[in-house]
Coordinates of C-alpha atoms and ligand atoms in Angstrom, one line a residue:
X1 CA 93.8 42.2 94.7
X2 CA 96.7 42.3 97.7
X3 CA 98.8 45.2 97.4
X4 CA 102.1 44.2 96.3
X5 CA 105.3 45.0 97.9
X6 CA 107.7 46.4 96.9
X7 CA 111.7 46.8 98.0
X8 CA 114.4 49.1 96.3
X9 CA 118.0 48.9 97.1
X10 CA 119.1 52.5 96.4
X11 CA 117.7 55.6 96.2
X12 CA 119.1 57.2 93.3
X13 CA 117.7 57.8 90.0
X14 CA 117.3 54.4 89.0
X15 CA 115.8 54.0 92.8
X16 CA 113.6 56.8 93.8
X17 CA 111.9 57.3 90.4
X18 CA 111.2 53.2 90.0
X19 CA 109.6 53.9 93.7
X20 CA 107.6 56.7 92.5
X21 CA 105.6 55.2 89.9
X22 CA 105.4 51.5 92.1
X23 CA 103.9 54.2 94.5
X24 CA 101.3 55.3 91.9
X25 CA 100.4 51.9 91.1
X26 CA 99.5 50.7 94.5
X27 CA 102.2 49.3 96.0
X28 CA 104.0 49.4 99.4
X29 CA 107.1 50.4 98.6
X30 CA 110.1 50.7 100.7
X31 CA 113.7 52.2 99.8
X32 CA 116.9 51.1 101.0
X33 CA 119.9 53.7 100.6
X34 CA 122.9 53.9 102.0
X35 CA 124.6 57.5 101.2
X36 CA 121.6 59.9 101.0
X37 CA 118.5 60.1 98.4
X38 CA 119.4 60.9 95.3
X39 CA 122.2 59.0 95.0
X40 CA 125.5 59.4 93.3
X41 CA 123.9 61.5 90.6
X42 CA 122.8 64.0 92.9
X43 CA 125.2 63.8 95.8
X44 CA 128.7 63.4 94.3
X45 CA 128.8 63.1 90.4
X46 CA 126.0 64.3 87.5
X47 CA 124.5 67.4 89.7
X48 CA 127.7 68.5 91.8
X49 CA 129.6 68.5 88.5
X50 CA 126.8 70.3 86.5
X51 CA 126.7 73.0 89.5
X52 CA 131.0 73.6 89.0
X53 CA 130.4 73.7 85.6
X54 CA 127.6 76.6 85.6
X55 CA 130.1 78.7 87.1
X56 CA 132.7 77.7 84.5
X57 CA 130.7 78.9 81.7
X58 CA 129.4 81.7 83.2
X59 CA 133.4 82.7 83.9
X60 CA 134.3 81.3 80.4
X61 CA 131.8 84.2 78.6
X62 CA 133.7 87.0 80.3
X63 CA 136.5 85.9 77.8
X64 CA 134.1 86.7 74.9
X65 CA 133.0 90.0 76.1
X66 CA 135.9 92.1 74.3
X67 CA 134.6 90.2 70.8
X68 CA 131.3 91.6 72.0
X69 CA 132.6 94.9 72.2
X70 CA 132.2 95.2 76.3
X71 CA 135.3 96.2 78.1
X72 CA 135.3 95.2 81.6
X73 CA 136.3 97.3 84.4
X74 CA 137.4 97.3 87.7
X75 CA 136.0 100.7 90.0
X76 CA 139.5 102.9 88.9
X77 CA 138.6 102.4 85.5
X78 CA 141.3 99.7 84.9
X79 CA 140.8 97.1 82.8
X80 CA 139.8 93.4 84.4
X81 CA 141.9 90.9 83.1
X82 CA 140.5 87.8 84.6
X83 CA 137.8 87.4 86.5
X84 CA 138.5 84.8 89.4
X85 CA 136.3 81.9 91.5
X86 CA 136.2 81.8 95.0
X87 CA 136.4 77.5 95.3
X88 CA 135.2 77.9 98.8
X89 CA 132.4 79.9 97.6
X90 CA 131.6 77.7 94.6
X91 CA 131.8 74.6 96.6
X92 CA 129.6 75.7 99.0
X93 CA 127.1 76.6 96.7
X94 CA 127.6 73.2 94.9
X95 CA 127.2 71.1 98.2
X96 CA 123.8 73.0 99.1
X97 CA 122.5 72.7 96.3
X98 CA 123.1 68.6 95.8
X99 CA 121.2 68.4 99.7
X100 CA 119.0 70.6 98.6
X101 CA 118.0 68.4 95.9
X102 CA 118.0 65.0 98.0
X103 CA 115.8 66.8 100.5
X104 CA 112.9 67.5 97.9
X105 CA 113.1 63.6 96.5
X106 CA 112.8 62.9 100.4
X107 CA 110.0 64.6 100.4
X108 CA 107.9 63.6 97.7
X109 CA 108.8 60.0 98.3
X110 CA 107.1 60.7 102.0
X111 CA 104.5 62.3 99.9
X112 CA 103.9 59.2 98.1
X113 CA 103.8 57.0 101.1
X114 CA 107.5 55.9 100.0
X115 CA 109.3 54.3 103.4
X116 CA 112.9 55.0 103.2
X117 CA 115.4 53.2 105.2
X118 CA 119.3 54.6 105.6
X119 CA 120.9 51.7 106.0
X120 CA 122.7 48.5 103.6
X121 CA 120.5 46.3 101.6
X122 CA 121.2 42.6 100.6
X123 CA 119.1 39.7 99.6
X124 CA 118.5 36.6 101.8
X125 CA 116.3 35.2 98.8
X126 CA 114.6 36.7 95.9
X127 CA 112.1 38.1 98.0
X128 CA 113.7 38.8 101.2
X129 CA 116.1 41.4 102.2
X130 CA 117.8 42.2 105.1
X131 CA 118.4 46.3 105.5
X132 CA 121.2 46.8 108.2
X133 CA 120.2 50.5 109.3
X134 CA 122.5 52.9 110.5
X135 CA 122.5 52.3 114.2
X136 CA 123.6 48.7 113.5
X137 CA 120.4 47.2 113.9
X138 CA 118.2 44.6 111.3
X139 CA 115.2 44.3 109.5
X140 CA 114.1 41.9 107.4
X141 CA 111.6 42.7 104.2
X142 CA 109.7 40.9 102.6
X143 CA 109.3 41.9 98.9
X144 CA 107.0 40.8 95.5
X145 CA 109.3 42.4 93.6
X146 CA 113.0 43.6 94.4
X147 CA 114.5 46.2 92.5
X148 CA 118.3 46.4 92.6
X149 CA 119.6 50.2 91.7
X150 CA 123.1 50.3 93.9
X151 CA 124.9 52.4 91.0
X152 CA 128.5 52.4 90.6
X153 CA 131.5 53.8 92.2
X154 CA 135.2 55.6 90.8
X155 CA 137.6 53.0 90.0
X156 CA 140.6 53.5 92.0
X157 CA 143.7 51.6 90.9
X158 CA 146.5 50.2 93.3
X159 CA 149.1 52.5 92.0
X160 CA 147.5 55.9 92.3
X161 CA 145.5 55.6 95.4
X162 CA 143.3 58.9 96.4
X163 CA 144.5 60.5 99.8
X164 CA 141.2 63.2 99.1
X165 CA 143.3 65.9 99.5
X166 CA 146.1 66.1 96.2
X167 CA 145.3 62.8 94.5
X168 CA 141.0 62.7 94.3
X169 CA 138.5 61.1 93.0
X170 CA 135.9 62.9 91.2
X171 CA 133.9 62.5 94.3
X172 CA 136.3 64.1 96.6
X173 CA 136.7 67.4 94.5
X174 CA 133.9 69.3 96.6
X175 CA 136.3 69.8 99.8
X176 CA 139.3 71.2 98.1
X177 CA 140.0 74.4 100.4
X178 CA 141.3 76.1 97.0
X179 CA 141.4 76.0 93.6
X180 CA 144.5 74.0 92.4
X181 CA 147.2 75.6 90.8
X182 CA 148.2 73.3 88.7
X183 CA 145.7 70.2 88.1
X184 CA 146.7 67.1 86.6
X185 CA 142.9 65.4 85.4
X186 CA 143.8 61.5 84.7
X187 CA 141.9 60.5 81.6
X188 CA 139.7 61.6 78.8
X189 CA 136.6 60.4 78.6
X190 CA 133.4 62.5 79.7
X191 CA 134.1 62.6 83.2
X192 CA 137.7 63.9 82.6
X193 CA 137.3 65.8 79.8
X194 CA 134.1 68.0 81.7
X195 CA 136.0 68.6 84.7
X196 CA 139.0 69.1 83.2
X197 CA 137.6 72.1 81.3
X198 CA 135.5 73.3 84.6
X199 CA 138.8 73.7 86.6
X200 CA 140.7 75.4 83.4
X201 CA 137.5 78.3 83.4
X202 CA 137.7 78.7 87.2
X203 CA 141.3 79.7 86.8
X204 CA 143.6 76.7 87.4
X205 CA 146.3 75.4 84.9
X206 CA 145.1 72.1 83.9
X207 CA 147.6 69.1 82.4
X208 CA 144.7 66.4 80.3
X209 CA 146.8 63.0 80.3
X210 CA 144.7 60.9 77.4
X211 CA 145.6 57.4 77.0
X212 CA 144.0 58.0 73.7
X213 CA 144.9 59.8 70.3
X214 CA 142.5 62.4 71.2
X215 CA 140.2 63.4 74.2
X216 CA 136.8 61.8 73.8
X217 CA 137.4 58.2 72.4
X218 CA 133.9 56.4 71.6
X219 CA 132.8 60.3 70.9
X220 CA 132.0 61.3 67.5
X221 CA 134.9 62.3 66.1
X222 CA 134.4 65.2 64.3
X223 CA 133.1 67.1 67.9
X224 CA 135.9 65.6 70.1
X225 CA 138.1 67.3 67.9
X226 CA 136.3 70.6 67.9
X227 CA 136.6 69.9 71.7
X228 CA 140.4 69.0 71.7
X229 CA 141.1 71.9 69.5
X230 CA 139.3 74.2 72.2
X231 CA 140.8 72.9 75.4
X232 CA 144.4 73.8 73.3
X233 CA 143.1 77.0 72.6
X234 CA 141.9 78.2 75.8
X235 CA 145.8 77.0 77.3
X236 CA 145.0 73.2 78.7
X237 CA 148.0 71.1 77.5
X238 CA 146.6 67.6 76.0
X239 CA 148.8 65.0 76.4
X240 CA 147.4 62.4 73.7
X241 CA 148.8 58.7 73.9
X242 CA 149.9 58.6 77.7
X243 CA 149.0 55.9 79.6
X244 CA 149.1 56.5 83.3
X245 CA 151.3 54.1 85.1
X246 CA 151.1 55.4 88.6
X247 CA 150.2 59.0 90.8
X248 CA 152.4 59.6 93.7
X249 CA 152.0 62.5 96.3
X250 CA 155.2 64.4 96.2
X251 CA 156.0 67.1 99.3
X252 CA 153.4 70.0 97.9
X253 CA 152.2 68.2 94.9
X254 CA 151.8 65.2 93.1
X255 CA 153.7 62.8 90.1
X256 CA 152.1 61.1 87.2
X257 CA 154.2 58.9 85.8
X258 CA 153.2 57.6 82.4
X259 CA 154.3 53.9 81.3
X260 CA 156.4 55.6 78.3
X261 CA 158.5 56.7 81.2
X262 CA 157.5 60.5 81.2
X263 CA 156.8 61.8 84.0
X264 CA 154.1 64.7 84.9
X265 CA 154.3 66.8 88.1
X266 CA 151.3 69.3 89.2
X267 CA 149.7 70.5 92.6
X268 CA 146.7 68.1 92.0
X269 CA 145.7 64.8 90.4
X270 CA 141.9 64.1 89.5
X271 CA 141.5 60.6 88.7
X272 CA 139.1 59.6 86.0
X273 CA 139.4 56.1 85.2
X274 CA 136.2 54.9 85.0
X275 CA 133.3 53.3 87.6
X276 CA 132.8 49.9 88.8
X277 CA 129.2 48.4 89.8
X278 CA 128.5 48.2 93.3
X279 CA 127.4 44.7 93.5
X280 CA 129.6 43.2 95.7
X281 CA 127.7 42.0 99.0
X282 CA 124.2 42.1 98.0
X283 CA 124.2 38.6 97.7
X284 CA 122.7 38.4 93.9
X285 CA 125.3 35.5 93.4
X286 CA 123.7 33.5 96.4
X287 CA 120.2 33.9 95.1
X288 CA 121.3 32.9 91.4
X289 CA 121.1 36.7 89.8
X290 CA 123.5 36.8 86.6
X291 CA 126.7 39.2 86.8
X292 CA 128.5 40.0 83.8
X293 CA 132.3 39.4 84.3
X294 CA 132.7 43.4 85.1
X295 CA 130.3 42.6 88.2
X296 CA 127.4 44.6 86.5
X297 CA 123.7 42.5 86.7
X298 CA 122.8 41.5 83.7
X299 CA 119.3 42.7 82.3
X300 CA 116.7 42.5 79.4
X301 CA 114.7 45.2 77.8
X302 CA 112.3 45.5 80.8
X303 CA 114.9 45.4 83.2
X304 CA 114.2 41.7 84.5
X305 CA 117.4 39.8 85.9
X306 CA 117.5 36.0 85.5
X307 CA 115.8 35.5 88.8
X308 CA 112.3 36.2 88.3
X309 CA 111.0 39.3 90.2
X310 CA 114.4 40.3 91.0
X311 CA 114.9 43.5 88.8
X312 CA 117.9 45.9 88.5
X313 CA 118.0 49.3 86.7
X314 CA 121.0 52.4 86.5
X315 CA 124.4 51.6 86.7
X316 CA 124.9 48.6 88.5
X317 CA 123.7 47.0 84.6
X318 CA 126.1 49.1 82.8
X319 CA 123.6 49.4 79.9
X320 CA 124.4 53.3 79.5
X321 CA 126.2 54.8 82.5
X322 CA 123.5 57.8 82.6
X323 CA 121.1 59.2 85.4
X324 CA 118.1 59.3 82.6
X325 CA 118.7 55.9 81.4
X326 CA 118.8 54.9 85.1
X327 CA 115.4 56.6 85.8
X328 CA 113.7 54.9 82.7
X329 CA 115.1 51.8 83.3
X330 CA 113.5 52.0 87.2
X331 CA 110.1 52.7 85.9
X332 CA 109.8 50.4 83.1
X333 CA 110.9 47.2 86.1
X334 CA 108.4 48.8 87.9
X335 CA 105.6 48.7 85.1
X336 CA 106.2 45.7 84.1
X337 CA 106.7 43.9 87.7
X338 CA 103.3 45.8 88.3
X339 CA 101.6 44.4 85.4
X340 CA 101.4 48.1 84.1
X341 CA 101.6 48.9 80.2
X342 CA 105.2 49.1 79.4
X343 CA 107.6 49.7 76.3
X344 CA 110.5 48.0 76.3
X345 CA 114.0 49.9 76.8
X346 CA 114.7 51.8 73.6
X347 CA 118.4 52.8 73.6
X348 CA 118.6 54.7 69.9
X349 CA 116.8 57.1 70.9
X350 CA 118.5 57.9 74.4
X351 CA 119.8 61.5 73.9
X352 CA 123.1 61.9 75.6
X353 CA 125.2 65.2 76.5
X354 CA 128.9 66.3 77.4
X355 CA 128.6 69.3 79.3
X356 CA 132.3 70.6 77.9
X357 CA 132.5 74.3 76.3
X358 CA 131.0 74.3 73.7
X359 CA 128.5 71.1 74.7
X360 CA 128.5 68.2 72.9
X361 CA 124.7 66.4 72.4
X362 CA 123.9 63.0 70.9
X363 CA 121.1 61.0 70.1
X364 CA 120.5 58.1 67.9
X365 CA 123.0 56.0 65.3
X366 CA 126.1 57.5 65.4
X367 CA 128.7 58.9 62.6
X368 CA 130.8 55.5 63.9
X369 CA 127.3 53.0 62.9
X370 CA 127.0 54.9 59.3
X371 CA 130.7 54.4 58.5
X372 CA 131.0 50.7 60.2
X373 CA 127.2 49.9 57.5
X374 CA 125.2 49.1 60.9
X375 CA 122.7 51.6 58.9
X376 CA 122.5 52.9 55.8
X377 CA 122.6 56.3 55.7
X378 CA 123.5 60.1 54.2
X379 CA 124.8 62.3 56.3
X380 CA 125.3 66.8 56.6
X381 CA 127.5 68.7 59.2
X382 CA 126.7 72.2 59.1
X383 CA 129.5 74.4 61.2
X384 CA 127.5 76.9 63.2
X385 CA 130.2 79.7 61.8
X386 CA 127.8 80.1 59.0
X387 CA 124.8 80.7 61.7
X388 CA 123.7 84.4 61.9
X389 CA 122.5 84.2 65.5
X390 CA 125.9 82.1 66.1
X391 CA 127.7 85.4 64.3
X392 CA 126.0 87.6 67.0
X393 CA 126.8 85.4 69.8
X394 CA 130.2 85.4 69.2
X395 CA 130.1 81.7 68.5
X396 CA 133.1 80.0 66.2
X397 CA 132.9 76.5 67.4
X398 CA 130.6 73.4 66.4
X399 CA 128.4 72.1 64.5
X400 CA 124.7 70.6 63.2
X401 CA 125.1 67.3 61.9
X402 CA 122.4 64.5 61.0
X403 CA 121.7 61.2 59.8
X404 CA 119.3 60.5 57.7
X405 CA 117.8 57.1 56.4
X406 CA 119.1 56.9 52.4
X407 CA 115.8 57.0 50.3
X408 CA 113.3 57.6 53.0
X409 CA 114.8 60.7 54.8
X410 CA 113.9 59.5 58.0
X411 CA 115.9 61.0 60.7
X412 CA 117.9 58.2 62.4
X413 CA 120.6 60.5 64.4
X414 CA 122.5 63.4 64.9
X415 CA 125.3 65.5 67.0
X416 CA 125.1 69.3 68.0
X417 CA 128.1 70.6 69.2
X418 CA 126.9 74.4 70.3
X419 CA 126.6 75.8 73.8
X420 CA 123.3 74.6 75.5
X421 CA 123.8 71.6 72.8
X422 CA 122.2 69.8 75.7
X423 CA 119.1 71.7 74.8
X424 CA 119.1 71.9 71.0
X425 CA 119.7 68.2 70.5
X426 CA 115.1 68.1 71.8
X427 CA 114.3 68.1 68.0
X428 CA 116.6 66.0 66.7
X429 CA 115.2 63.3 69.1
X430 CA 111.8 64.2 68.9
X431 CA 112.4 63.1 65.3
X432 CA 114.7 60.1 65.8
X433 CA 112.1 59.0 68.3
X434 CA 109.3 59.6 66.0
X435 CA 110.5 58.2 62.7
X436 CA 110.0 62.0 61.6
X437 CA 111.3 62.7 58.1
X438 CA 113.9 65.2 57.3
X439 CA 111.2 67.2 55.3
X440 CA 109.4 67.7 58.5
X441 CA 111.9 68.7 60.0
X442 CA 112.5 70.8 57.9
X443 CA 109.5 72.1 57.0
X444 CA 108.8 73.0 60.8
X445 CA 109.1 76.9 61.7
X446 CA 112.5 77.5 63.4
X447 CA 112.5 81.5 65.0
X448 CA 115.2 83.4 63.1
X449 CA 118.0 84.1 64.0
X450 CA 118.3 80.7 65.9
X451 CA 121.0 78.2 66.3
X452 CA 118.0 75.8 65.7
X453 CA 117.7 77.3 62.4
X454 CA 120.5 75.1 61.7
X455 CA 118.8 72.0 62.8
X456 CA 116.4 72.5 60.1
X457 CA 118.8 73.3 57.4
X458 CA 120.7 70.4 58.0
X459 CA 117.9 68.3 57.3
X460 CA 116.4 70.7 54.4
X461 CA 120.4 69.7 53.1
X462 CA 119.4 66.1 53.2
X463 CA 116.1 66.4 51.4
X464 CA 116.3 62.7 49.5
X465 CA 116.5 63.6 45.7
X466 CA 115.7 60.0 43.9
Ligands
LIG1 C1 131.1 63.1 87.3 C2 129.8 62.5 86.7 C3 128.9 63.3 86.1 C4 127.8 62.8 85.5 N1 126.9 63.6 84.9 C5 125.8 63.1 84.4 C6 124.9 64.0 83.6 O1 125.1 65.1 83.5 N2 123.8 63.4 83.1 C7 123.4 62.1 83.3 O2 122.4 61.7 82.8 N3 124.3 61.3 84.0 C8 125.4 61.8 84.5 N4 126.3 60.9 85.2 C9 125.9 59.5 85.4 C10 124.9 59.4 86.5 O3 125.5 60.0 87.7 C11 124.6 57.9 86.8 O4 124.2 57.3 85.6 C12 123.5 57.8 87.9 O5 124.0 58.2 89.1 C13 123.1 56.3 88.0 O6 122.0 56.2 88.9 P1 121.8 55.0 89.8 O7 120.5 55.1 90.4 O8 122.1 53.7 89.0 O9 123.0 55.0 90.9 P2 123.5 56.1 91.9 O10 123.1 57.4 91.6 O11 124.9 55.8 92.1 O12 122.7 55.7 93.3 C14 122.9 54.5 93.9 C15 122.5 54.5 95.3 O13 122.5 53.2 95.9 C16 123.0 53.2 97.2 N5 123.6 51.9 97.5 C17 124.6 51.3 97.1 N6 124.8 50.1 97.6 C18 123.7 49.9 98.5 C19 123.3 48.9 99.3 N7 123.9 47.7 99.4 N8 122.2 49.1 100.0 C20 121.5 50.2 100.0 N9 121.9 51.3 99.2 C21 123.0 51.1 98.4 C22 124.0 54.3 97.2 O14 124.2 54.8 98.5 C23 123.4 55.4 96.2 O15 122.6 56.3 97.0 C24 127.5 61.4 85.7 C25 128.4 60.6 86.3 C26 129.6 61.1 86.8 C27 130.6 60.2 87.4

């Protein structure tokens, strides 16, 4: 058989993993990518943030050492208030680590006999593209199969422009010289609500404007308010119901102006207003590709667009904004453009996580699908106060909670708000993904004390009794 070829535009998740298993099926593959390997995800947005927020935690578990009984001391024997981040430092560390990262996918996509162009990508017909590298020059491609995985980009409104030094984009927040005094995060949703808390442990004050009733919206609401309630706690003033009508740069700071007329003044605004699909320019219009009215490429299950091989994955299809999701959806285009066995997108049992203090991890239905009848099901939230290890961790916040299937027991979702939630929620979707019962869950060994001890006691809770 003729080896296939095949050509990516975009080399982030969606990108560089699709090109990895075309790779390992046989084809010739080439990448297209304009800002770096590894995309958004790794250059600007999931792994910078993730790298800000390890410091964050680590800083935010000093504030627990007195509960623990540890006094912290400076070398005269005087007691350490707060303990402070160097941004330089941090930001440095952050930025290494995201090139770092691109460097190895480089690598193993030369590895894998992967040919990466730097340069813009658009398509002259559903199987040829034109790559305009970086020294101005063209190349035309001819392609089996095109994969389109250009991702997405901050929304920026006309009446709070980002200058990238006082008003910024959650992109821009890796050159700050120093930590703001005084930051004013625009809007609630993940994005805003993570970095919002990161820049609150690092030291800054931190104003959260929410257009919302509470931080979180389209969160379950039981752990946005266990979050809302800790942001209060730890001194972040919430600002519920405030719609931003504009961000001005004042003399040494900035002004938010809300549309109730209030207006909010600070060192710094972070803007947090969403993404919108890079898919402007890649002429997917001209060869006859479907766009939603947002811009994002409409897909199926298997990641086909309406031309056929022309595939798109990540979130230029705003199926779920997430780097996983992205990666999935690369390799299933790629299996099933390839002719390789392939299931189709499965989105129930796509575990999510909010990286806030305590973390906040999903998978499944939701607490909103149980109420709204999309599924029948009971339901148990267990508050990890009553957790022993939780007790000796010095851990007041969250919760276990689960859905289970009425009658059958089958585990159909569930939400772990805990610290490394992001690791706890494994179970939970091992079952969901499995059709497990809540009897096995239960009746699998948890290691006492464990916070997963209260995975399984949850579902023991939900045992069905008729
Ligand atoms: C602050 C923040 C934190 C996040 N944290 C997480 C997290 O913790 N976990 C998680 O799962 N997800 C997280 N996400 C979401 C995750 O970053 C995205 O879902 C992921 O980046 C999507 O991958 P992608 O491959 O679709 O696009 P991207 O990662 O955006 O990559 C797209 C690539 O395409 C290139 N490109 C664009 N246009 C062209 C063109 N015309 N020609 C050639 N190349 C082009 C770009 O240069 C880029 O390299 C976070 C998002 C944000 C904003």
């Amino acid at each position: 058989m003729p080896q296939s070829s095949v050509v990516i535009l975009g080399g982030g998740p969606g990108g560089y993993e699709a090109a990895l298993v075309a790779a390992h099926l046989g084809a010739a593959v080439t990448v297209v990518d304009r800002d770096g390997l590894g995309g958004a995800a790794v250059l600007t947005d999931c792994v910078p943030s993730k790298t800000l927020i390890s410091t964050a935690d680590f800083m935010s578990q000093f504030e627990t050492a007195s509960d623990l009984g540890v006094h912290l001391e400076d070398h005269e024997g005087d007691e350490v208030a707060d303990s402070v981040a160097e941004l330089t430092a941090v930001n440095r560390r952050v930025l290494a680590l995201a090139a770092a990262q691109s460097r190895d996918i480089g690598r193993r996509l030369d590895a894998d006999g992967v040919v990466v162009l730097r340069g813009t990508g658009r398509l002259l017909s559903p199987s040829r593209v034109e790559a305009t590298l970086e020294d101005g020059s063209t190349r035309e491609l001819e392609a089996d199969v095109v994969l389109v995985a250009t991702g997405a980009t901050p929304r920026v409104m006309a009446s709070a422009q980002p200058d990238g030094e006082r008003i910024l984009t959650w992109q821009q927040i890796y050159s700050l010289p120093e930590l703001p005094e005084h930051l004013v995060v625009v809007g609630s949703g993940v994005t805003g609500a993570e970095l919002a808390q990161a820049y609150l442990g690092l030291g800054s004050r931190v104003t959260l404007v929410s257009s919302r009733d509470r931080v979180l919206p389209g969160e379950d609401a039981d752990a946005a308010t266990v979050i809302e309630d800790v942001f209060r706690k730890r001194g972040m003033e919430v600002l519920g119901r405030s719609r931003m009508a504009s961000v001005e740069r004042t003399g040494d700071g900035v002004v938010v102006r809300l549309e109730d007329g209030r207006e909010v003044t600070g060192t710094h605004a972070l803007l947090a207003v969403g993404s919108i699909p890079q898919t402007g320019g890649l002429g997917l219009e001209e060869v006859g590709v479907a766009l939603r009215e947002s811009g994002h490429v409409t897909v199926d299950r298997v990641s086909r667009t309406s031309v056929r091989g022309v595939y798109a994955a990540g979130d230029c299809t705003g199926v779920l904004p997430l780097a996983s999701v992205a990666a999935m959806q690369g390799r299933i285009a790629m299996a099933h453009a390839l002719g390789d066995a392939v299931a189709p997108l499965n989105l129930r049992a796509v575990s999510a996580n909010i990286f806030t203090d305590p973390e906040i991890a999903t998978v499944g239905f939701s607490q909103k699908d149980v109420d709204e009848g999309t599924i029948d099901a009971t339901s148990v939230m267990l508050p990890l106060a009553t957790n022993p290890r939780a007790k000796m961790q010095g851990i007041t916040d969250g919760f276990v909670k689960l859905f289970a299937r009425r009658g059958v027991g089958t585990v159909v979702g569930g939400v772990v708000v805990a610290p490394r939630a992001s690791e706890l929620i494994y179970p939970v979707t091992l079952a969901v993904q499995h059709g497990l019962t809540v009897d096995q869950l239960a009746g699998t060994f948890t290691v006492y004390p464990s916070l997963s001890g209260s995975v399984a006691e949850a579902a023991r809770q939900l045992h069905p009794t008729d």
